[in-house]
Amino acid sequence: MFLLLFSYCFLTLGQVCAKLAGRSLGAPDLSTLLFATGTYLFFALRGVLWVFLLRKVKLVLAYPLMSVGYILVLFVSVRFFQERFTPGKVAGALLVILGVTAVSHGEALLQRRRR
């Protein structure tokens, strides 16, 4: 479970670096290069963690759980980039949570039936 949490964090940090790199594209400087490098570094770390995670967790369960990362990015974007919560974003986040819960619950039921 810690691998999944770190995977979320690396994915979110990569998105933040990408946003910061994009902000400075009009007048590129050293910060643009650093943020762009950070983007790919965090995405690469997330990829490595993903491989190790899939050794322990079924893909059908792990992949939907990655959707929770979208919710984390939503909160980070509101907090650090002054983006706004809208009813559509809140509804979308709730649907993601509902979907992940349904997939997880369905997988748990399937496992119990097999025993």
mmCIF file of N, CA and C in Angstrom:
data_model
loop_
_atom_site.group_PDB
_atom_site.id
_atom_site.type_symbol
_atom_site.label_atom_id
_atom_site.label_comp_id
_atom_site.label_asym_id
_atom_site.label_seq_id
_atom_site.Cartn_x
_atom_site.Cartn_y
_atom_site.Cartn_z
ATOM 1 N N MET A 1 0.816 -1.191 0.000
ATOM 2 C CA MET A 1 0.000 0.000 0.000
ATOM 3 C C MET A 1 0.867 1.265 0.000
ATOM 4 N N PHE A 2 2.059 1.181 0.649
ATOM 5 C CA PHE A 2 2.955 2.333 0.642
ATOM 6 C C PHE A 2 3.441 2.638 -0.766
ATOM 7 N N LEU A 3 3.661 1.590 -1.568
ATOM 8 C CA LEU A 3 4.088 1.820 -2.945
ATOM 9 C C LEU A 3 3.034 2.604 -3.711
ATOM 10 N N LEU A 4 1.777 2.285 -3.467
ATOM 11 C CA LEU A 4 0.699 3.003 -4.139
ATOM 12 C C LEU A 4 0.675 4.467 -3.705
ATOM 13 N N LEU A 5 0.858 4.718 -2.426
ATOM 14 C CA LEU A 5 0.883 6.088 -1.913
ATOM 15 C C LEU A 5 2.046 6.877 -2.517
ATOM 16 N N PHE A 6 3.227 6.278 -2.561
ATOM 17 C CA PHE A 6 4.372 6.952 -3.173
ATOM 18 C C PHE A 6 4.138 7.177 -4.664
ATOM 19 N N SER A 7 3.495 6.223 -5.304
ATOM 20 C CA SER A 7 3.182 6.368 -6.717
ATOM 21 C C SER A 7 2.283 7.581 -6.944
ATOM 22 N N TYR A 8 1.256 7.744 -6.092
ATOM 23 C CA TYR A 8 0.392 8.934 -6.165
ATOM 24 C C TYR A 8 1.216 10.202 -6.000
ATOM 25 N N CYS A 9 2.099 10.190 -5.014
ATOM 26 C CA CYS A 9 2.902 11.384 -4.723
ATOM 27 C C CYS A 9 3.810 11.741 -5.894
ATOM 28 N N PHE A 10 4.483 10.751 -6.474
ATOM 29 C CA PHE A 10 5.366 11.032 -7.602
ATOM 30 C C PHE A 10 4.579 11.524 -8.808
ATOM 31 N N LEU A 11 3.427 10.935 -9.054
ATOM 32 C CA LEU A 11 2.595 11.382 -10.167
ATOM 33 C C LEU A 11 2.143 12.823 -9.950
ATOM 34 N N THR A 12 1.729 13.146 -8.741
ATOM 35 C CA THR A 12 1.280 14.503 -8.430
ATOM 36 C C THR A 12 2.432 15.497 -8.522
ATOM 37 N N LEU A 13 3.589 15.140 -7.982
ATOM 38 C CA LEU A 13 4.751 16.026 -8.082
ATOM 39 C C LEU A 13 5.155 16.254 -9.537
ATOM 40 N N GLY A 14 5.054 15.215 -10.347
ATOM 41 C CA GLY A 14 5.335 15.367 -11.773
ATOM 42 C C GLY A 14 4.373 16.337 -12.432
ATOM 43 N N GLN A 15 3.097 16.255 -12.068
ATOM 44 C CA GLN A 15 2.102 17.174 -12.630
ATOM 45 C C GLN A 15 2.372 18.612 -12.191
ATOM 46 N N VAL A 16 2.748 18.787 -10.934
ATOM 47 C CA VAL A 16 3.062 20.129 -10.425
ATOM 48 C C VAL A 16 4.271 20.700 -11.170
ATOM 49 N N CYS A 17 5.311 19.892 -11.347
ATOM 50 C CA CYS A 17 6.488 20.356 -12.089
ATOM 51 C C CYS A 17 6.130 20.713 -13.527
ATOM 52 N N ALA A 18 5.266 19.917 -14.148
ATOM 53 C CA ALA A 18 4.843 20.211 -15.516
ATOM 54 C C ALA A 18 4.098 21.545 -15.577
ATOM 55 N N LYS A 19 3.238 21.789 -14.615
ATOM 56 C CA LYS A 19 2.504 23.057 -14.563
ATOM 57 C C LYS A 19 3.472 24.226 -14.403
ATOM 58 N N LEU A 20 4.441 24.080 -13.499
ATOM 59 C CA LEU A 20 5.412 25.151 -13.268
ATOM 60 C C LEU A 20 6.314 25.367 -14.486
ATOM 61 N N ALA A 21 6.684 24.292 -15.159
ATOM 62 C CA ALA A 21 7.486 24.426 -16.379
ATOM 63 C C ALA A 21 6.681 25.127 -17.462
ATOM 64 N N GLY A 22 5.410 24.786 -17.575
ATOM 65 C CA GLY A 22 4.555 25.414 -18.576
ATOM 66 C C GLY A 22 4.345 26.894 -18.336
ATOM 67 N N ARG A 23 4.305 27.287 -17.088
ATOM 68 C CA ARG A 23 4.129 28.708 -16.753
ATOM 69 C C ARG A 23 5.290 29.562 -17.249
ATOM 70 N N SER A 24 6.477 28.984 -17.297
ATOM 71 C CA SER A 24 7.653 29.784 -17.648
ATOM 72 C C SER A 24 8.103 29.575 -19.093
ATOM 73 N N LEU A 25 7.277 28.971 -19.925
ATOM 74 C CA LEU A 25 7.672 28.728 -21.315
ATOM 75 C C LEU A 25 7.795 30.009 -22.129
ATOM 76 N N GLY A 26 7.042 31.043 -21.779
ATOM 77 C CA GLY A 26 7.114 32.299 -22.524
ATOM 78 C C GLY A 26 8.495 32.923 -22.464
ATOM 79 N N ALA A 27 9.135 32.820 -21.327
ATOM 80 C CA ALA A 27 10.486 33.355 -21.136
ATOM 81 C C ALA A 27 11.324 32.270 -20.464
ATOM 82 N N PRO A 28 11.707 31.236 -21.241
ATOM 83 C CA PRO A 28 12.416 30.104 -20.641
ATOM 84 C C PRO A 28 13.705 30.538 -19.941
ATOM 85 N N ASP A 29 13.933 29.942 -18.803
ATOM 86 C CA ASP A 29 15.165 30.174 -18.060
ATOM 87 C C ASP A 29 15.543 28.876 -17.361
ATOM 88 N N LEU A 30 16.425 28.959 -16.405
ATOM 89 C CA LEU A 30 16.882 27.762 -15.707
ATOM 90 C C LEU A 30 15.741 27.057 -14.987
ATOM 91 N N SER A 31 14.800 27.815 -14.447
ATOM 92 C CA SER A 31 13.684 27.184 -13.729
ATOM 93 C C SER A 31 12.840 26.319 -14.663
ATOM 94 N N THR A 32 12.686 26.755 -15.916
ATOM 95 C CA THR A 32 11.936 25.948 -16.885
ATOM 96 C C THR A 32 12.604 24.593 -17.064
ATOM 97 N N LEU A 33 13.915 24.610 -17.230
ATOM 98 C CA LEU A 33 14.670 23.367 -17.395
ATOM 99 C C LEU A 33 14.570 22.492 -16.152
ATOM 100 N N LEU A 34 14.679 23.102 -14.978
ATOM 101 C CA LEU A 34 14.597 22.334 -13.734
ATOM 102 C C LEU A 34 13.219 21.707 -13.553
ATOM 103 N N PHE A 35 12.166 22.476 -13.811
ATOM 104 C CA PHE A 35 10.820 21.934 -13.655
ATOM 105 C C PHE A 35 10.522 20.869 -14.709
ATOM 106 N N ALA A 36 10.988 21.075 -15.939
ATOM 107 C CA ALA A 36 10.784 20.060 -16.978
ATOM 108 C C ALA A 36 11.529 18.776 -16.617
ATOM 109 N N THR A 37 12.748 18.917 -16.117
ATOM 110 C CA THR A 37 13.518 17.751 -15.682
ATOM 111 C C THR A 37 12.822 17.058 -14.518
ATOM 112 N N GLY A 38 12.322 17.850 -13.575
ATOM 113 C CA GLY A 38 11.579 17.290 -12.444
ATOM 114 C C GLY A 38 10.358 16.509 -12.893
ATOM 115 N N THR A 39 9.684 17.036 -13.914
ATOM 116 C CA THR A 39 8.507 16.346 -14.450
ATOM 117 C C THR A 39 8.862 14.926 -14.863
ATOM 118 N N TYR A 40 9.884 14.805 -15.697
ATOM 119 C CA TYR A 40 10.248 13.484 -16.210
ATOM 120 C C TYR A 40 10.869 12.597 -15.136
ATOM 121 N N LEU A 41 11.580 13.193 -14.206
ATOM 122 C CA LEU A 41 12.157 12.417 -13.110
ATOM 123 C C LEU A 41 11.056 11.798 -12.250
ATOM 124 N N PHE A 42 10.078 12.610 -11.862
ATOM 125 C CA PHE A 42 8.991 12.087 -11.035
ATOM 126 C C PHE A 42 8.148 11.067 -11.795
ATOM 127 N N PHE A 43 7.926 11.293 -13.092
ATOM 128 C CA PHE A 43 7.169 10.316 -13.874
ATOM 129 C C PHE A 43 7.946 9.008 -14.013
ATOM 130 N N ALA A 44 9.267 9.092 -14.155
ATOM 131 C CA ALA A 44 10.084 7.876 -14.239
ATOM 132 C C ALA A 44 10.053 7.113 -12.917
ATOM 133 N N LEU A 45 10.167 7.832 -11.807
ATOM 134 C CA LEU A 45 10.086 7.175 -10.499
ATOM 135 C C LEU A 45 8.729 6.509 -10.312
ATOM 136 N N ARG A 46 7.692 7.183 -10.743
ATOM 137 C CA ARG A 46 6.348 6.606 -10.652
ATOM 138 C C ARG A 46 6.266 5.329 -11.498
ATOM 139 N N GLY A 47 6.881 5.337 -12.665
ATOM 140 C CA GLY A 47 6.872 4.157 -13.521
ATOM 141 C C GLY A 47 7.577 2.972 -12.890
ATOM 142 N N VAL A 48 8.708 3.224 -12.264
ATOM 143 C CA VAL A 48 9.442 2.153 -11.582
ATOM 144 C C VAL A 48 8.607 1.599 -10.430
ATOM 145 N N LEU A 49 8.019 2.489 -9.639
ATOM 146 C CA LEU A 49 7.163 2.033 -8.539
ATOM 147 C C LEU A 49 5.975 1.228 -9.056
ATOM 148 N N TRP A 50 5.430 1.645 -10.181
ATOM 149 C CA TRP A 50 4.280 0.963 -10.765
ATOM 150 C C TRP A 50 4.625 -0.491 -11.084
ATOM 151 N N VAL A 51 5.813 -0.718 -11.624
ATOM 152 C CA VAL A 51 6.246 -2.082 -11.946
ATOM 153 C C VAL A 51 6.323 -2.928 -10.677
ATOM 154 N N PHE A 52 6.920 -2.388 -9.623
ATOM 155 C CA PHE A 52 7.009 -3.126 -8.362
ATOM 156 C C PHE A 52 5.632 -3.331 -7.738
ATOM 157 N N LEU A 53 4.784 -2.349 -7.866
ATOM 158 C CA LEU A 53 3.431 -2.453 -7.325
ATOM 159 C C LEU A 53 2.658 -3.587 -7.998
ATOM 160 N N LEU A 54 2.817 -3.701 -9.309
ATOM 161 C CA LEU A 54 2.076 -4.729 -10.042
ATOM 162 C C LEU A 54 2.566 -6.136 -9.738
ATOM 163 N N ARG A 55 3.721 -6.256 -9.110
ATOM 164 C CA ARG A 55 4.167 -7.579 -8.664
ATOM 165 C C ARG A 55 3.294 -8.080 -7.526
ATOM 166 N N LYS A 56 2.700 -7.163 -6.769
ATOM 167 C CA LYS A 56 1.945 -7.538 -5.576
ATOM 168 C C LYS A 56 0.434 -7.356 -5.716
ATOM 169 N N VAL A 57 0.015 -6.503 -6.637
ATOM 170 C CA VAL A 57 -1.408 -6.163 -6.755
ATOM 171 C C VAL A 57 -1.873 -6.482 -8.172
ATOM 172 N N LYS A 58 -3.085 -6.995 -8.285
ATOM 173 C CA LYS A 58 -3.649 -7.280 -9.602
ATOM 174 C C LYS A 58 -3.859 -5.980 -10.371
ATOM 175 N N LEU A 59 -3.590 -6.025 -11.663
ATOM 176 C CA LEU A 59 -3.754 -4.852 -12.517
ATOM 177 C C LEU A 59 -5.190 -4.342 -12.493
ATOM 178 N N VAL A 60 -6.146 -5.265 -12.481
ATOM 179 C CA VAL A 60 -7.557 -4.882 -12.496
ATOM 180 C C VAL A 60 -7.933 -4.086 -11.246
ATOM 181 N N LEU A 61 -7.186 -4.230 -10.185
ATOM 182 C CA LEU A 61 -7.426 -3.469 -8.960
ATOM 183 C C LEU A 61 -6.524 -2.238 -8.877
ATOM 184 N N ALA A 62 -5.264 -2.385 -9.249
ATOM 185 C CA ALA A 62 -4.302 -1.279 -9.119
ATOM 186 C C ALA A 62 -4.624 -0.122 -10.060
ATOM 187 N N TYR A 63 -5.011 -0.425 -11.279
ATOM 188 C CA TYR A 63 -5.223 0.646 -12.255
ATOM 189 C C TYR A 63 -6.353 1.592 -11.858
ATOM 190 N N PRO A 64 -7.511 1.090 -11.465
ATOM 191 C CA PRO A 64 -8.553 2.027 -11.017
ATOM 192 C C PRO A 64 -8.134 2.843 -9.793
ATOM 193 N N LEU A 65 -7.324 2.264 -8.922
ATOM 194 C CA LEU A 65 -6.868 3.006 -7.745
ATOM 195 C C LEU A 65 -6.011 4.207 -8.130
ATOM 196 N N MET A 66 -5.354 4.151 -9.285
ATOM 197 C CA MET A 66 -4.559 5.292 -9.735
ATOM 198 C C MET A 66 -5.446 6.503 -10.022
ATOM 199 N N SER A 67 -6.726 6.280 -10.245
ATOM 200 C CA SER A 67 -7.646 7.391 -10.485
ATOM 201 C C SER A 67 -7.740 8.318 -9.291
ATOM 202 N N VAL A 68 -7.439 7.805 -8.120
ATOM 203 C CA VAL A 68 -7.457 8.640 -6.919
ATOM 204 C C VAL A 68 -6.429 9.762 -7.055
ATOM 205 N N GLY A 69 -5.397 9.537 -7.845
ATOM 206 C CA GLY A 69 -4.404 10.577 -8.098
ATOM 207 C C GLY A 69 -5.014 11.826 -8.710
ATOM 208 N N TYR A 70 -6.062 11.670 -9.519
ATOM 209 C CA TYR A 70 -6.739 12.834 -10.098
ATOM 210 C C TYR A 70 -7.325 13.720 -9.005
ATOM 211 N N ILE A 71 -7.830 13.091 -7.972
ATOM 212 C CA ILE A 71 -8.412 13.852 -6.862
ATOM 213 C C ILE A 71 -7.310 14.594 -6.111
ATOM 214 N N LEU A 72 -6.183 13.936 -5.918
ATOM 215 C CA LEU A 72 -5.054 14.584 -5.254
ATOM 216 C C LEU A 72 -4.577 15.792 -6.058
ATOM 217 N N VAL A 73 -4.473 15.645 -7.370
ATOM 218 C CA VAL A 73 -4.070 16.757 -8.234
ATOM 219 C C VAL A 73 -5.097 17.890 -8.159
ATOM 220 N N LEU A 74 -6.368 17.552 -8.053
ATOM 221 C CA LEU A 74 -7.405 18.577 -7.916
ATOM 222 C C LEU A 74 -7.159 19.424 -6.671
ATOM 223 N N PHE A 75 -6.901 18.780 -5.543
ATOM 224 C CA PHE A 75 -6.655 19.521 -4.306
ATOM 225 C C PHE A 75 -5.368 20.347 -4.381
ATOM 226 N N VAL A 76 -4.325 19.776 -4.971
ATOM 227 C CA VAL A 76 -3.062 20.507 -5.107
ATOM 228 C C VAL A 76 -3.252 21.724 -6.011
ATOM 229 N N SER A 77 -3.989 21.560 -7.099
ATOM 230 C CA SER A 77 -4.188 22.684 -8.017
ATOM 231 C C SER A 77 -4.990 23.808 -7.370
ATOM 232 N N VAL A 78 -5.949 23.458 -6.533
ATOM 233 C CA VAL A 78 -6.725 24.478 -5.825
ATOM 234 C C VAL A 78 -5.845 25.177 -4.793
ATOM 235 N N ARG A 79 -5.062 24.414 -4.078
ATOM 236 C CA ARG A 79 -4.250 24.969 -2.983
ATOM 237 C C ARG A 79 -3.079 25.803 -3.481
ATOM 238 N N PHE A 80 -2.357 25.305 -4.485
ATOM 239 C CA PHE A 80 -1.113 25.957 -4.878
ATOM 240 C C PHE A 80 -1.200 26.791 -6.152
ATOM 241 N N PHE A 81 -2.202 26.542 -6.984
ATOM 242 C CA PHE A 81 -2.304 27.277 -8.242
ATOM 243 C C PHE A 81 -3.566 28.130 -8.326
ATOM 244 N N GLN A 82 -4.250 28.267 -7.212
ATOM 245 C CA GLN A 82 -5.455 29.084 -7.105
ATOM 246 C C GLN A 82 -6.505 28.727 -8.162
ATOM 247 N N GLU A 83 -6.525 27.470 -8.558
ATOM 248 C CA GLU A 83 -7.599 27.011 -9.428
ATOM 249 C C GLU A 83 -8.833 26.821 -8.562
ATOM 250 N N ARG A 84 -9.984 26.760 -9.171
ATOM 251 C CA ARG A 84 -11.222 26.764 -8.403
ATOM 252 C C ARG A 84 -11.900 25.402 -8.419
ATOM 253 N N PHE A 85 -12.528 25.108 -7.278
ATOM 254 C CA PHE A 85 -13.452 23.980 -7.241
ATOM 255 C C PHE A 85 -14.703 24.423 -7.979
ATOM 256 N N THR A 86 -15.226 23.566 -8.796
ATOM 257 C CA THR A 86 -16.504 23.839 -9.443
ATOM 258 C C THR A 86 -17.415 22.660 -9.143
ATOM 259 N N PRO A 87 -18.709 22.846 -9.290
ATOM 260 C CA PRO A 87 -19.605 21.705 -9.068
ATOM 261 C C PRO A 87 -19.253 20.507 -9.954
ATOM 262 N N GLY A 88 -18.825 20.774 -11.177
ATOM 263 C CA GLY A 88 -18.446 19.684 -12.073
ATOM 264 C C GLY A 88 -17.230 18.919 -11.581
ATOM 265 N N LYS A 89 -16.243 19.647 -11.051
ATOM 266 C CA LYS A 89 -15.043 18.986 -10.529
ATOM 267 C C LYS A 89 -15.369 18.161 -9.290
ATOM 268 N N VAL A 90 -16.212 18.717 -8.432
ATOM 269 C CA VAL A 90 -16.612 17.977 -7.227
ATOM 270 C C VAL A 90 -17.389 16.726 -7.621
ATOM 271 N N ALA A 91 -18.320 16.869 -8.567
ATOM 272 C CA ALA A 91 -19.097 15.714 -9.029
ATOM 273 C C ALA A 91 -18.177 14.671 -9.658
ATOM 274 N N GLY A 92 -17.212 15.124 -10.447
ATOM 275 C CA GLY A 92 -16.265 14.197 -11.057
ATOM 276 C C GLY A 92 -15.438 13.456 -10.024
ATOM 277 N N ALA A 93 -14.977 14.181 -9.004
ATOM 278 C CA ALA A 93 -14.197 13.548 -7.935
ATOM 279 C C ALA A 93 -15.035 12.511 -7.198
ATOM 280 N N LEU A 94 -16.288 12.842 -6.941
ATOM 281 C CA LEU A 94 -17.177 11.882 -6.269
ATOM 282 C C LEU A 94 -17.415 10.651 -7.134
ATOM 283 N N LEU A 95 -17.549 10.847 -8.438
ATOM 284 C CA LEU A 95 -17.719 9.702 -9.342
ATOM 285 C C LEU A 95 -16.472 8.815 -9.364
ATOM 286 N N VAL A 96 -15.301 9.438 -9.318
ATOM 287 C CA VAL A 96 -14.057 8.660 -9.268
ATOM 288 C C VAL A 96 -14.027 7.819 -8.001
ATOM 289 N N ILE A 97 -14.354 8.443 -6.866
ATOM 290 C CA ILE A 97 -14.371 7.709 -5.596
ATOM 291 C C ILE A 97 -15.384 6.574 -5.651
ATOM 292 N N LEU A 98 -16.549 6.851 -6.190
ATOM 293 C CA LEU A 98 -17.586 5.825 -6.320
ATOM 294 C C LEU A 98 -17.110 4.685 -7.218
ATOM 295 N N GLY A 99 -16.484 5.018 -8.326
ATOM 296 C CA GLY A 99 -15.992 3.992 -9.243
ATOM 297 C C GLY A 99 -14.904 3.129 -8.634
ATOM 298 N N VAL A 100 -13.958 3.761 -7.959
ATOM 299 C CA VAL A 100 -12.877 3.005 -7.313
ATOM 300 C C VAL A 100 -13.442 2.104 -6.223
ATOM 301 N N THR A 101 -14.404 2.620 -5.472
ATOM 302 C CA THR A 101 -15.041 1.817 -4.427
ATOM 303 C C THR A 101 -15.766 0.621 -5.036
ATOM 304 N N ALA A 102 -16.471 0.842 -6.132
ATOM 305 C CA ALA A 102 -17.203 -0.248 -6.786
ATOM 306 C C ALA A 102 -16.248 -1.327 -7.298
ATOM 307 N N VAL A 103 -15.167 -0.905 -7.931
ATOM 308 C CA VAL A 103 -14.197 -1.879 -8.447
ATOM 309 C C VAL A 103 -13.555 -2.651 -7.298
ATOM 310 N N SER A 104 -13.151 -1.946 -6.251
ATOM 311 C CA SER A 104 -12.517 -2.602 -5.103
ATOM 312 C C SER A 104 -13.475 -3.562 -4.416
ATOM 313 N N HIS A 105 -14.710 -3.120 -4.233
ATOM 314 C CA HIS A 105 -15.711 -3.962 -3.581
ATOM 315 C C HIS A 105 -16.020 -5.189 -4.442
ATOM 316 N N GLY A 106 -16.133 -4.982 -5.742
ATOM 317 C CA GLY A 106 -16.394 -6.102 -6.642
ATOM 318 C C GLY A 106 -15.275 -7.121 -6.626
ATOM 319 N N GLU A 107 -14.037 -6.650 -6.584
ATOM 320 C CA GLU A 107 -12.888 -7.559 -6.524
ATOM 321 C C GLU A 107 -12.881 -8.324 -5.207
ATOM 322 N N ALA A 108 -13.220 -7.654 -4.108
ATOM 323 C CA ALA A 108 -13.265 -8.322 -2.798
ATOM 324 C C ALA A 108 -14.346 -9.397 -2.778
ATOM 325 N N LEU A 109 -15.501 -9.104 -3.362
ATOM 326 C CA LEU A 109 -16.577 -10.103 -3.432
ATOM 327 C C LEU A 109 -16.150 -11.310 -4.256
ATOM 328 N N LEU A 110 -15.477 -11.050 -5.356
ATOM 329 C CA LEU A 110 -15.009 -12.135 -6.212
ATOM 330 C C LEU A 110 -14.021 -13.022 -5.463
ATOM 331 N N GLN A 111 -13.131 -12.425 -4.695
ATOM 332 C CA GLN A 111 -12.157 -13.196 -3.924
ATOM 333 C C GLN A 111 -12.847 -14.066 -2.877
ATOM 334 N N ARG A 112 -13.869 -13.520 -2.215
ATOM 335 C CA ARG A 112 -14.592 -14.303 -1.197
ATOM 336 C C ARG A 112 -15.327 -15.476 -1.823
ATOM 337 N N ARG A 113 -15.878 -15.293 -2.989
ATOM 338 C CA ARG A 113 -16.610 -16.379 -3.657
ATOM 339 C C ARG A 113 -15.681 -17.504 -4.082
ATOM 340 N N ARG A 114 -14.456 -17.171 -4.396
ATOM 341 C CA ARG A 114 -13.494 -18.184 -4.837
ATOM 342 C C ARG A 114 -13.000 -19.049 -3.689
ATOM 343 N N ARG A 115 -13.142 -18.578 -2.467
ATOM 344 C CA ARG A 115 -12.644 -19.336 -1.301
ATOM 345 C C ARG A 115 -13.574 -20.394 -0.912
#
